[in-house]
Amino acid sequence: MKKHQIIIDYHVYPDLDSLNTEDKLLMKSAIEARRNAYAPYSNFYVGAAVLLGNAEVVIGNNQENASYPSGLCAERVAIFQAGARYPGIEIKTVAITATSKNYVVKEPAAPCGNCRQSMIEYEQKQQQPIRVLLMGEEGQVVLFHSLADILPLAFSSSFL
Ligand code: THU
């Protein structure tokens, strides 16, 4: 039996102000988007902002539903909107931030598995990495250099 390892290279910034101007602006768009989340059931508000190769920014926020599974996460609202409005335009970076009515979110919010799978589809399609910036409502910001880094061994169209 051969032993294998998956090593993920990522960057941790102490706070929002430590980001470069482009990343900071993108995260600020995600913070703005977070305010319009519709999350009356979880009280957990997520905002996402997608930076495209044509410099457009597309936002999303979580949209909940009384029939819980019918709601959608912020990342998918944003990435599907990018796909719908700008098909074929490269996706550069996705910034994600979360806050809660119940506690102060000090840790970067990890995108759920479904969102990682939905987002990696676009990375596989464009054959260029999509950077991922994560932040809670305050504190550290984590940068991953690709979706593949946070969804190793992903399913893809190559299996079909
Ligand atoms: N949520 C997101 O928007 N993104 C994630 O990656 C994780 C969870 C939302 C879905 C739901 O509205 C609330 O957070 C609680 O799960």
CSV table of C-alpha atoms and ligand atoms in Angstrom, one decimal:
chain,number,residue,atom,x,y,z
A,1,MET,CA,0.0,0.0,0.0
A,2,LYS,CA,1.3,3.4,-0.9
A,3,LYS,CA,0.7,6.4,1.3
A,4,HIS,CA,-0.4,9.7,-0.2
A,5,GLN,CA,-0.8,13.1,1.2
A,6,ILE,CA,-2.9,16.2,0.2
A,7,ILE,CA,-1.3,19.4,1.4
A,8,ILE,CA,-3.2,22.7,1.1
A,9,ASP,CA,-1.4,25.9,0.7
A,10,TYR,CA,-3.4,28.9,2.1
A,11,HIS,CA,-2.9,32.3,3.4
A,12,VAL,CA,-4.2,33.9,6.7
A,13,TYR,CA,-4.5,37.6,6.9
A,14,PRO,CA,-5.0,39.2,10.4
A,15,ASP,CA,-7.9,41.3,9.2
A,16,LEU,CA,-9.7,42.9,6.3
A,17,ASP,CA,-7.4,45.9,6.1
A,18,SER,CA,-4.4,43.6,5.5
A,19,LEU,CA,-5.9,42.5,2.1
A,20,ASN,CA,-4.8,44.2,-1.2
A,21,THR,CA,-7.2,46.8,-2.5
A,22,GLU,CA,-8.9,44.5,-5.0
A,23,ASP,CA,-9.6,41.8,-2.5
A,24,LYS,CA,-10.7,44.3,0.2
A,25,LEU,CA,-13.2,45.9,-2.2
A,26,LEU,CA,-14.5,42.4,-3.1
A,27,MET,CA,-14.9,41.5,0.5
A,28,LYS,CA,-16.7,44.8,1.2
A,29,SER,CA,-19.1,43.9,-1.6
A,30,ALA,CA,-19.7,40.5,0.2
A,31,ILE,CA,-20.3,42.4,3.5
A,32,GLU,CA,-22.8,44.6,1.7
A,33,ALA,CA,-24.5,41.6,0.1
A,34,ARG,CA,-24.8,39.9,3.5
A,35,ARG,CA,-27.1,42.7,4.7
A,36,ASN,CA,-29.8,41.6,2.2
A,37,ALA,CA,-29.7,37.9,3.1
A,38,TYR,CA,-33.1,36.5,3.8
A,39,ALA,CA,-32.4,34.3,6.7
A,40,PRO,CA,-35.4,34.4,9.1
A,41,TYR,CA,-35.0,30.7,10.1
A,42,SER,CA,-31.3,30.3,10.8
A,43,ASN,CA,-30.5,34.0,11.6
A,44,PHE,CA,-27.2,33.3,9.9
A,45,TYR,CA,-26.5,35.9,7.2
A,46,VAL,CA,-24.1,35.0,4.4
A,47,GLY,CA,-22.8,37.3,1.6
A,48,ALA,CA,-20.8,36.3,-1.4
A,49,ALA,CA,-19.2,38.5,-4.1
A,50,VAL,CA,-17.7,37.1,-7.3
A,51,LEU,CA,-15.0,39.0,-9.2
A,52,LEU,CA,-15.0,38.3,-12.9
A,53,GLY,CA,-12.3,38.7,-15.6
A,54,ASN,CA,-14.2,41.7,-17.0
A,55,ALA,CA,-13.9,43.4,-13.6
A,56,GLU,CA,-17.7,43.0,-12.9
A,57,VAL,CA,-18.7,42.0,-9.4
A,58,VAL,CA,-21.7,39.7,-9.0
A,59,ILE,CA,-23.2,39.3,-5.5
A,60,GLY,CA,-25.4,36.7,-3.7
A,61,ASN,CA,-26.8,36.1,-0.3
A,62,ASN,CA,-28.6,33.2,1.3
A,63,GLN,CA,-32.3,33.0,0.5
A,64,GLU,CA,-34.1,30.8,3.0
A,65,ASN,CA,-37.6,29.2,2.6
A,66,ALA,CA,-40.3,28.0,5.0
A,67,SER,CA,-39.7,24.6,3.3
A,68,TYR,CA,-36.1,24.6,4.4
A,69,PRO,CA,-34.4,22.6,1.6
A,70,SER,CA,-35.9,25.0,-1.0
A,71,GLY,CA,-33.6,27.8,0.2
A,72,LEU,CA,-30.2,28.4,-1.3
A,73,CYS,CA,-26.8,29.4,0.0
A,74,ALA,CA,-25.2,32.8,-0.8
A,75,GLU,CA,-22.3,31.2,-2.8
A,76,ARG,CA,-24.7,29.4,-5.2
A,77,VAL,CA,-26.9,32.4,-5.6
A,78,ALA,CA,-23.8,34.4,-6.6
A,79,ILE,CA,-22.0,31.8,-8.8
A,80,PHE,CA,-25.2,30.8,-10.7
A,81,GLN,CA,-25.9,34.5,-11.2
A,82,ALA,CA,-22.4,35.0,-12.6
A,83,GLY,CA,-22.9,32.0,-14.9
A,84,ALA,CA,-26.3,33.3,-16.0
A,85,ARG,CA,-25.3,36.9,-16.6
A,86,TYR,CA,-21.7,36.5,-17.8
A,87,PRO,CA,-21.3,33.0,-19.4
A,88,GLY,CA,-17.8,32.4,-20.7
A,89,ILE,CA,-16.3,35.2,-18.6
A,90,GLU,CA,-13.6,34.0,-16.3
A,91,ILE,CA,-14.3,33.9,-12.5
A,92,LYS,CA,-11.3,35.2,-10.6
A,93,THR,CA,-12.2,35.3,-6.9
A,94,VAL,CA,-15.2,34.5,-4.7
A,95,ALA,CA,-15.3,36.4,-1.3
A,96,ILE,CA,-17.6,35.0,1.4
A,97,THR,CA,-18.6,36.4,4.8
A,98,ALA,CA,-21.1,35.5,7.4
A,99,THR,CA,-22.7,37.0,10.5
A,100,SER,CA,-25.3,35.8,12.9
A,101,LYS,CA,-28.0,37.3,15.1
A,102,ASN,CA,-27.1,34.8,17.8
A,103,TYR,CA,-23.4,35.2,18.2
A,104,VAL,CA,-20.4,37.1,16.9
A,105,VAL,CA,-18.9,35.1,14.0
A,106,LYS,CA,-15.2,35.5,14.6
A,107,GLU,CA,-14.1,32.6,12.4
A,108,PRO,CA,-14.2,32.5,8.6
A,109,ALA,CA,-17.3,30.7,7.5
A,110,ALA,CA,-16.6,27.5,5.6
A,111,PRO,CA,-18.6,27.1,2.4
A,112,CYS,CA,-20.8,24.0,2.6
A,113,GLY,CA,-20.1,20.9,0.5
A,114,ASN,CA,-22.8,21.6,-2.0
A,115,CYS,CA,-21.5,25.1,-2.7
A,116,ARG,CA,-17.9,23.8,-3.1
A,117,GLN,CA,-19.2,21.3,-5.7
A,118,SER,CA,-21.3,24.0,-7.5
A,119,MET,CA,-18.4,26.4,-7.6
A,120,ILE,CA,-15.7,23.9,-8.7
A,121,GLU,CA,-17.8,23.2,-11.8
A,122,TYR,CA,-16.8,26.7,-13.0
A,123,GLU,CA,-13.2,26.2,-12.1
A,124,GLN,CA,-13.1,22.9,-14.1
A,125,LYS,CA,-14.9,24.6,-17.0
A,126,GLN,CA,-12.6,27.6,-17.2
A,127,GLN,CA,-9.4,25.5,-16.4
A,128,GLN,CA,-8.2,28.4,-14.3
A,129,PRO,CA,-8.2,28.5,-10.5
A,130,ILE,CA,-10.9,30.4,-8.6
A,131,ARG,CA,-9.5,32.1,-5.5
A,132,VAL,CA,-11.6,31.9,-2.4
A,133,LEU,CA,-11.6,34.5,0.4
A,134,LEU,CA,-13.3,33.7,3.7
A,135,MET,CA,-14.2,35.9,6.6
A,136,GLY,CA,-16.6,35.8,9.6
A,137,GLU,CA,-17.9,39.2,10.6
A,138,GLU,CA,-14.6,40.3,12.0
A,139,GLY,CA,-11.1,38.9,12.4
A,140,GLN,CA,-9.0,36.8,10.2
A,141,VAL,CA,-9.4,36.5,6.5
A,142,VAL,CA,-8.3,33.2,4.8
A,143,LEU,CA,-7.3,33.0,1.2
A,144,PHE,CA,-7.4,29.7,-0.7
A,145,HIS,CA,-5.8,29.7,-4.1
A,146,SER,CA,-8.3,27.4,-5.8
A,147,LEU,CA,-11.6,25.5,-5.3
A,148,ALA,CA,-9.7,22.3,-5.8
A,149,ASP,CA,-7.8,23.1,-2.6
A,150,ILE,CA,-10.9,23.1,-0.5
A,151,LEU,CA,-12.6,20.3,-2.5
A,152,PRO,CA,-9.9,17.8,-3.2
A,153,LEU,CA,-10.8,14.6,-5.0
A,154,ALA,CA,-13.8,16.3,-6.5
A,155,PHE,CA,-16.3,14.8,-8.8
A,156,SER,CA,-16.3,16.2,-12.3
A,157,SER,CA,-17.6,15.7,-15.8
A,158,SER,CA,-14.6,13.5,-16.6
A,159,PHE,CA,-16.4,10.7,-14.7
A,160,LEU,CA,-19.5,10.9,-16.9
B,1,THU,N1,-25.3,29.0,4.2
B,1,THU,C1,-24.7,29.7,3.1
B,1,THU,O1,-25.3,30.7,2.6
B,1,THU,N2,-23.5,29.3,2.7
B,1,THU,C2,-22.9,28.2,3.2
B,1,THU,O2,-21.9,27.7,2.6
B,1,THU,C3,-23.3,27.5,4.4
B,1,THU,C4,-24.7,27.9,4.8
B,1,THU,C5,-26.6,29.5,4.6
B,1,THU,C6,-27.7,28.5,4.3
B,1,THU,C7,-28.7,28.8,5.4
B,1,THU,O3,-29.5,29.9,4.9
B,1,THU,C8,-27.9,29.3,6.6
B,1,THU,O4,-26.6,29.6,6.0
B,1,THU,C9,-27.7,28.3,7.7
B,1,THU,O5,-27.3,27.1,7.2
